[in-house]
Short mmCIF file of C-alpha atoms in Angstrom, two decimals:
data_model
loop_
_atom_site.label_atom_id
_atom_site.label_comp_id
_atom_site.label_asym_id
_atom_site.label_seq_id
_atom_site.Cartn_x
_atom_site.Cartn_y
_atom_site.Cartn_z
CA MET E 6 41.07 39.97 110.84
CA ILE E 7 42.04 43.16 109.06
CA LEU E 8 39.92 44.56 106.24
CA HIS E 9 42.29 43.74 103.38
CA GLN E 10 42.67 40.09 104.50
CA GLN E 11 38.90 39.69 104.73
CA LEU E 12 38.35 41.01 101.22
CA HIS E 13 41.17 38.92 99.77
CA SER E 14 39.75 35.75 101.33
CA PHE E 15 36.39 36.36 99.65
CA PHE E 16 37.83 37.66 96.38
CA PRO E 17 41.17 36.02 95.44
CA ASP E 18 41.64 38.33 92.44
CA TRP E 19 40.96 41.39 94.61
CA ASP E 20 44.26 43.16 93.86
CA LYS E 21 43.89 42.90 90.07
CA LYS E 22 40.23 43.83 89.73
CA LEU E 23 39.95 46.48 92.39
CA GLY E 24 43.50 47.69 92.88
CA ARG E 25 43.05 50.46 90.32
CA THR E 26 39.74 51.36 91.89
CA MET E 27 41.39 51.84 95.28
CA GLN E 28 43.94 54.24 93.82
CA LEU E 29 41.58 56.84 92.47
CA LEU E 30 40.71 58.79 95.59
CA GLY E 31 43.77 57.81 97.54
CA ILE E 32 45.42 61.19 97.89
CA VAL E 33 42.47 63.48 97.50
CA ILE E 34 42.33 64.14 101.23
CA ALA E 35 45.90 65.47 101.15
CA ILE E 36 44.86 68.32 98.86
CA ILE E 37 43.74 71.58 100.48
CA THR E 38 40.65 71.98 98.35
CA SER E 39 39.86 75.59 99.10
CA GLU E 40 42.01 78.00 101.06
CA ALA E 41 40.28 81.26 100.17
CA LEU E 42 36.72 80.70 101.29
CA CYS E 43 35.85 83.97 102.98
CA ALA E 44 37.36 87.40 103.52
CA GLN E 45 39.09 86.45 106.75
CA THR E 46 40.98 83.14 106.57
CA PRO E 47 44.31 81.92 107.98
CA SER E 48 45.93 82.24 104.53
CA ASP E 49 44.73 85.65 103.30
CA GLY E 50 46.04 89.18 103.88
CA LEU E 51 43.07 90.60 105.80
CA MET E 52 42.50 90.90 109.54
CA MET E 53 39.28 90.80 111.53
CA PRO E 54 38.92 93.95 113.69
CA SER E 55 39.06 93.50 117.45
CA LYS E 56 35.85 92.15 119.03
CA ASN E 57 34.44 91.16 115.63
CA ILE E 58 33.47 87.67 114.50
CA CYS E 59 33.03 86.36 110.95
CA VAL E 60 31.21 83.05 110.47
CA LEU E 61 31.31 81.06 107.24
CA PHE E 62 29.09 78.25 106.00
CA SER E 63 30.20 76.82 102.65
CA TYR E 64 29.55 73.84 100.40
CA ASP E 65 32.26 72.40 98.14
CA MET E 66 31.78 69.92 95.28
CA GLY E 67 34.85 68.11 93.94
CA THR E 68 35.07 65.56 91.15
CA PHE E 69 37.65 63.70 89.03
CA ASP E 70 37.94 60.79 86.62
CA ARG E 71 41.74 60.70 86.14
CA TYR E 72 44.67 60.52 88.55
CA TRP E 73 48.45 60.41 88.59
CA GLU E 74 50.07 57.08 89.49
CA GLY E 75 53.49 58.45 90.26
CA SER E 76 53.98 60.88 87.37
CA ASP E 77 51.78 58.93 84.91
CA LEU E 78 48.28 60.28 84.30
CA ARG E 79 45.80 57.39 84.29
CA SER E 80 42.07 56.84 83.94
CA ASN E 81 39.91 54.11 85.44
CA GLU E 82 36.71 53.01 83.79
CA THR E 83 35.76 50.82 86.76
CA ILE E 84 34.81 53.81 88.86
CA ALA E 85 34.37 56.42 86.10
CA THR E 86 33.87 59.51 88.29
CA VAL E 87 34.60 60.10 91.96
CA ASP E 88 32.77 62.80 93.92
CA ARG E 89 33.92 64.45 97.13
CA ASN E 90 31.58 66.90 98.86
CA MET E 91 32.40 69.08 101.86
CA VAL E 92 30.31 71.22 104.19
CA LEU E 93 32.51 73.65 106.09
CA PRO E 94 31.52 75.79 109.07
CA MET E 95 34.29 78.19 110.13
CA ALA E 96 34.63 81.16 112.47
CA ALA E 97 37.22 83.95 112.52
CA ILE E 98 37.49 85.91 115.77
CA GLY E 99 39.20 89.27 116.16
CA ILE E 100 41.11 89.09 119.46
CA LEU E 101 43.08 92.24 118.61
CA ASP E 102 43.17 94.28 115.42
CA ASN E 103 46.38 92.48 114.48
CA LEU E 104 45.67 89.09 116.06
CA ASN E 105 42.94 86.71 114.87
CA PHE E 106 41.83 83.23 115.94
CA TYR E 107 40.20 80.66 113.63
CA VAL E 108 38.33 77.41 114.18
CA SER E 109 36.86 75.04 111.54
CA LEU E 110 35.29 71.57 111.36
CA PRO E 111 34.53 70.16 107.87
CA PHE E 112 32.01 67.40 107.20
CA ILE E 113 33.03 65.32 104.18
CA SER E 114 31.34 62.64 102.11
CA THR E 115 32.82 60.57 99.28
CA GLU E 116 31.20 58.33 96.70
CA SER E 117 31.75 56.85 93.29
CA SER E 118 29.54 57.00 90.23
CA GLU E 119 29.87 53.19 90.09
CA PRO E 120 29.81 51.12 93.31
CA ASN E 121 32.72 48.74 92.60
CA GLY E 122 30.43 45.80 92.02
CA GLY E 123 28.78 46.37 95.39
CA PHE E 124 31.95 45.68 97.40
CA PHE E 125 32.29 49.22 98.75
CA THR E 126 30.28 52.25 99.70
CA GLY E 127 31.45 55.80 100.22
CA ALA E 128 32.42 57.30 103.55
CA ARG E 129 31.12 60.33 105.41
CA GLY E 130 31.67 62.12 108.67
CA PHE E 131 33.40 64.99 110.43
CA GLN E 132 37.04 65.16 109.42
CA ASP E 133 39.64 67.23 111.33
CA ILE E 134 38.99 70.09 113.72
CA GLY E 135 41.36 72.95 112.98
CA PHE E 136 42.63 75.94 114.95
CA ALA E 137 44.84 78.82 113.80
CA LEU E 138 46.30 82.12 115.00
CA LYS E 139 47.19 84.86 112.51
CA TYR E 140 49.32 87.86 113.45
CA ARG E 141 50.11 90.96 111.40
CA PRO E 142 53.30 92.66 112.69
CA VAL E 143 53.75 95.03 109.71
CA ARG E 144 51.30 97.14 107.71
CA THR E 145 52.74 100.34 106.30
CA GLU E 146 52.69 102.70 103.32
CA TRP E 147 55.46 101.91 100.86
CA GLY E 148 55.88 103.46 97.43
CA PRO E 149 52.62 103.74 95.46
CA GLY E 150 50.75 101.46 97.86
CA ARG E 151 50.75 99.60 101.16
CA ILE E 152 52.68 96.49 102.19
CA SER E 153 51.71 93.95 104.86
CA PHE E 154 53.53 91.01 106.41
CA LEU E 155 51.62 88.33 108.31
CA GLY E 156 52.25 84.97 109.95
CA THR E 157 49.92 82.08 110.76
CA ALA E 158 50.33 79.10 113.08
CA GLY E 159 47.80 76.29 112.70
CA PHE E 160 46.97 72.92 114.23
CA SER E 161 44.45 70.25 113.24
CA THR E 162 43.65 66.77 114.52
CA PRO E 163 41.04 64.11 113.62
CA PHE E 164 37.65 64.86 115.21
CA THR E 165 36.28 61.35 114.67
CA ASN E 166 37.82 57.89 114.47
CA TYR E 167 37.55 57.54 110.69
CA LEU E 168 39.63 55.06 108.70
CA SER E 169 42.45 56.98 107.02
CA ASP E 170 43.58 53.97 104.98
CA TYR E 171 40.12 53.18 103.60
CA ARG E 172 41.06 54.20 100.08
CA PRO E 173 39.64 55.45 97.82
CA TYR E 174 36.91 56.67 100.17
CA SER E 175 38.77 57.91 103.24
CA ILE E 176 37.68 61.38 104.33
CA GLY E 177 41.07 62.41 105.77
CA ALA E 178 44.70 61.58 106.47
CA GLY E 179 43.93 60.68 110.09
CA ALA E 180 47.05 62.41 111.44
CA PRO E 181 47.67 65.56 113.49
CA GLU E 182 49.16 68.48 111.59
CA PHE E 183 51.01 71.63 112.66
CA SER E 184 51.68 74.42 110.17
CA LEU E 185 53.55 77.72 109.97
CA ARG E 186 52.77 80.14 107.15
CA ALA E 187 54.44 83.39 106.06
CA ILE E 188 52.34 85.88 104.05
CA ALA E 189 53.27 89.08 102.21
CA GLN E 190 50.77 91.34 100.43
CA TYR E 191 51.18 94.56 98.47
CA GLU E 192 48.11 96.66 97.64
CA PHE E 193 48.13 99.60 95.24
CA LYS E 194 46.02 102.70 95.78
CA ASN E 195 43.62 101.54 93.04
CA GLN E 196 42.96 98.43 95.23
CA LEU E 197 44.76 96.02 92.95
CA TYR E 198 46.88 93.72 95.12
CA PHE E 199 49.36 90.88 94.94
CA ARG E 200 49.85 88.28 97.68
CA ALA E 201 52.34 85.45 98.13
CA SER E 202 52.63 82.90 100.91
CA ALA E 203 54.64 79.83 101.86
CA ALA E 204 53.88 77.28 104.56
CA HIS E 205 55.43 74.14 105.98
CA LEU E 206 53.17 71.32 107.23
CA TRP E 207 54.43 68.95 109.91
CA ARG E 208 52.33 65.80 109.97
CA GLY E 209 52.23 62.94 112.45
CA TYR E 210 51.33 59.27 112.23
CA THR E 211 48.03 57.65 111.34
CA GLU E 212 46.85 54.17 112.36
CA ALA E 213 45.73 51.86 109.56
CA GLU E 214 43.46 48.82 109.84
CA ARG E 215 46.31 46.44 108.97
CA ASP E 216 49.62 45.47 110.52
CA TYR E 217 51.80 45.46 107.38
CA TYR E 218 52.42 47.89 104.55
CA TYR E 219 55.08 48.64 101.94
CA ASN E 220 56.75 52.05 101.65
CA ASP E 221 59.96 51.51 99.67
CA GLY E 222 60.46 48.67 102.13
CA SER E 223 58.40 46.44 104.42
CA TYR E 224 56.86 47.81 107.62
CA TYR E 225 55.28 45.42 110.11
CA THR E 226 53.16 47.96 111.96
CA ALA E 227 49.77 49.62 111.68
CA TRP E 228 51.27 53.11 112.12
CA MET E 229 51.96 55.03 108.91
CA ASP E 230 54.15 58.13 108.73
CA VAL E 231 52.23 60.80 106.80
CA PRO E 232 54.80 62.90 104.86
CA ASN E 233 55.40 66.54 105.73
CA ALA E 234 54.80 69.06 102.96
CA TRP E 235 55.45 72.55 101.65
CA THR E 236 52.68 74.71 100.19
CA TYR E 237 53.04 77.88 98.11
CA GLU E 238 50.43 80.32 96.88
CA THR E 239 50.38 83.46 94.72
CA ILE E 240 47.26 85.58 94.24
CA LEU E 241 46.34 88.55 92.06
CA GLY E 242 43.26 90.34 93.37
CA LYS E 243 41.15 93.46 92.88
CA TRP E 244 38.50 95.26 94.92
CA LEU E 245 35.64 96.78 92.90
CA PHE E 246 32.49 98.84 93.53
CA ASP E 247 33.72 100.64 96.64
CA THR E 248 35.14 97.41 98.18
CA SER E 249 31.87 95.54 97.71
CA LEU E 250 33.27 92.97 95.29
CA LYS E 251 36.57 91.12 95.56
CA LEU E 252 37.97 89.07 92.65
CA GLU E 253 41.03 86.82 92.89
CA LEU E 254 43.09 84.65 90.55
CA SER E 255 45.29 82.12 92.33
CA TYR E 256 48.04 79.59 91.75
CA SER E 257 48.93 77.16 94.54
CA SER E 258 51.13 74.11 94.92
CA LEU E 259 51.71 71.37 97.47
CA THR E 260 54.83 69.17 97.59
CA SER E 261 55.47 66.37 100.05
CA THR E 262 59.00 66.22 101.44
CA SER E 263 59.10 62.41 101.40
CA GLY E 264 56.97 59.38 100.58
CA ASP E 265 56.51 56.67 97.98
CA ASP E 266 54.63 56.37 94.68
CA ILE E 267 51.40 54.48 94.18
CA ARG E 268 52.37 51.02 92.95
CA ALA E 269 50.56 49.38 90.05
CA TYR E 270 47.52 47.34 91.10
CA ASN E 271 47.92 48.49 94.72
CA ALA E 272 45.88 50.88 96.78
CA ALA E 273 47.06 54.37 97.50
CA GLN E 274 48.01 54.96 101.13
CA PRO E 275 48.78 57.86 103.51
CA THR E 276 52.56 57.43 103.01
CA ASN E 277 52.44 58.45 99.33
CA LYS E 278 54.41 61.46 98.08
CA VAL E 279 51.90 64.02 96.83
CA GLU E 280 52.55 66.91 94.44
CA VAL E 281 49.79 69.21 93.22
CA ASP E 282 49.66 72.37 91.09
CA ARG E 283 46.33 74.18 91.04
CA LEU E 284 44.73 77.23 89.44
CA GLY E 285 41.71 78.95 90.94
CA PHE E 286 39.31 81.86 90.70
CA SER E 287 37.13 83.29 93.47
CA ALA E 288 34.62 86.10 93.87
CA GLN E 289 33.14 87.55 97.04
CA TYR E 290 30.41 90.15 97.35
CA TYR E 291 29.45 92.14 100.45
CA PHE E 292 25.91 93.48 100.60
CA LYS E 293 25.75 97.18 101.42
CA SER E 294 22.05 96.92 102.23
CA ILE E 295 22.54 94.06 104.75
CA LYS E 296 25.47 94.98 106.96
CA GLY E 297 27.89 92.12 107.58
CA LEU E 298 26.43 89.68 105.03
CA GLY E 299 28.49 88.37 102.14
CA VAL E 300 28.46 85.62 99.52
CA VAL E 301 31.44 83.80 98.05
CA ALA E 302 31.92 81.49 95.05
CA TYR E 303 35.05 79.86 93.64
CA HIS E 304 36.37 77.26 91.21
CA ASN E 305 39.71 75.41 91.42
CA ARG E 306 41.31 73.03 88.96
CA VAL E 307 44.37 70.79 89.37
CA ILE E 308 46.62 71.15 86.34
CA ASP E 309 49.54 68.89 87.29
CA GLY E 310 50.38 66.41 90.01
CA ARG E 311 51.97 63.26 91.36
CA ASN E 312 50.05 60.51 93.19
CA ALA E 313 47.03 62.81 93.16
CA PRO E 314 43.67 63.07 91.40
CA LYS E 315 43.19 65.53 88.54
CA MET E 316 40.41 67.20 90.44
CA SER E 317 38.24 70.20 89.84
CA ASN E 318 36.10 71.63 92.61
CA THR E 319 33.49 74.36 92.86
CA GLY E 320 32.12 75.93 96.01
CA PHE E 321 29.88 78.64 97.33
CA GLY E 322 29.05 79.98 100.76
CA LEU E 323 27.65 82.66 103.02
CA THR E 324 29.61 84.86 105.42
CA TYR E 325 28.34 87.05 108.21
CA GLN E 326 30.42 89.49 110.25
CA PHE E 327 29.28 91.20 113.44
CA ASN E 328 30.67 93.17 116.37
CA VAL E 329 30.28 91.22 119.61
CA ILE E 330 30.48 94.23 121.95
CA LYS E 331 28.05 96.29 119.89
CA LYS E 332 25.58 93.42 119.79
CA GLN E 333 25.74 93.00 123.55
CA THR E 334 25.27 96.76 124.05
CA ASP E 335 22.24 96.85 121.74
CA GLU E 336 20.64 93.96 123.65
CA GLU E 337 21.21 95.69 126.99
CA ASN E 338 19.69 98.94 125.69
CA ALA E 339 16.69 97.03 124.36
CA GLN E 340 16.04 95.65 127.83
#
C-alpha cells in the first residue's frame, strides 16, 4: 500500500490537518541554494589553470517559516520553522587552461522545529551527483578592461534512492537534469567586474510512491514530469588587497517552464511550477601565508516566489588549490 493511503487509513482527517504541513518544504529542493561557493565553480567567470585542482568543503544552513502557495504568501504555525542543512564536497579540475571539469555530491538533511504530532521525521542522505564542463573560448582586452565569454554543460542524477515525493522533507527532485549555461564577464582594470549568465535546465521524470496524482488533470501513474526551468544571474564583484579578498553582490532567478500550483490542503509535489527571485552576498579570502588555502562565506535570501519557500540560507567553507604535477615532482625529489 502506498504511503499516502496508509496515512489516510490511520488518520481520516489527514488532508486537513497535515496538508498545510506537507506544503512547506515542497519546492525547496528545486532551489539552487548556493551557486557561488568557491572561486572556481561551473557558474562563475574564473578558470582553473591546467593541471590544478581546487577542492571545496562547505556547510549550508537554510531556514524558512513562510511559503508561497501559488502566488499567495502563507505561514503555517503547525511546523513553525523548517531547517535544511547541506554538506557539499566539490572538486574543480583544470584539464586545460580554458577547459575545466567539476564534480560534486551534496549530503542534505531536513527537519522541522515541530514534529507534526510525531507522524513524520526529517530525511537525510546523499542527494544528486553532479558533473560539469566549463569552456572559455574568449578572453580579450576590450576598452578600459577585459571581457570573457564562457559556456558550461552540466549533468546530475540521483545518487541514492531517496523519495522525491516525500514532502515536505524530500532531499531532492529525484530526476536527472542536463543544463547549458552561457556566461559573460567584464572586468575593469581596477578589478571591479560585472557578470551575467543564463541557463536552461532540462529535467526528466521522477518516480513517486503512489500510482495517482493530479497536475491540472488526473494521472494514473507513479512517474511525475519534473518541469524544465530557466535560471538567470547577475553579479557585481570586486577584488581587494592584491586579489586576496573577493566580494560579490548577486541577484538570481529561477522560473519553471511548466507545472501546476500547490492546491489548498494538498501536498506540494515535483510537478509544481516554481519561481524564485533571490539576493545574495558572498566573500572569499585567500591566505597569502598558506598557499592555496581559502575561506568563503555567503548569505542568500529569497525575496519573491511562486510555489516556493521564503528561504534564507547562510554558508561557509574551505577551499584548497594545488598543482598536481608540481606535487608529484616534489614527492619524487623527496624520495
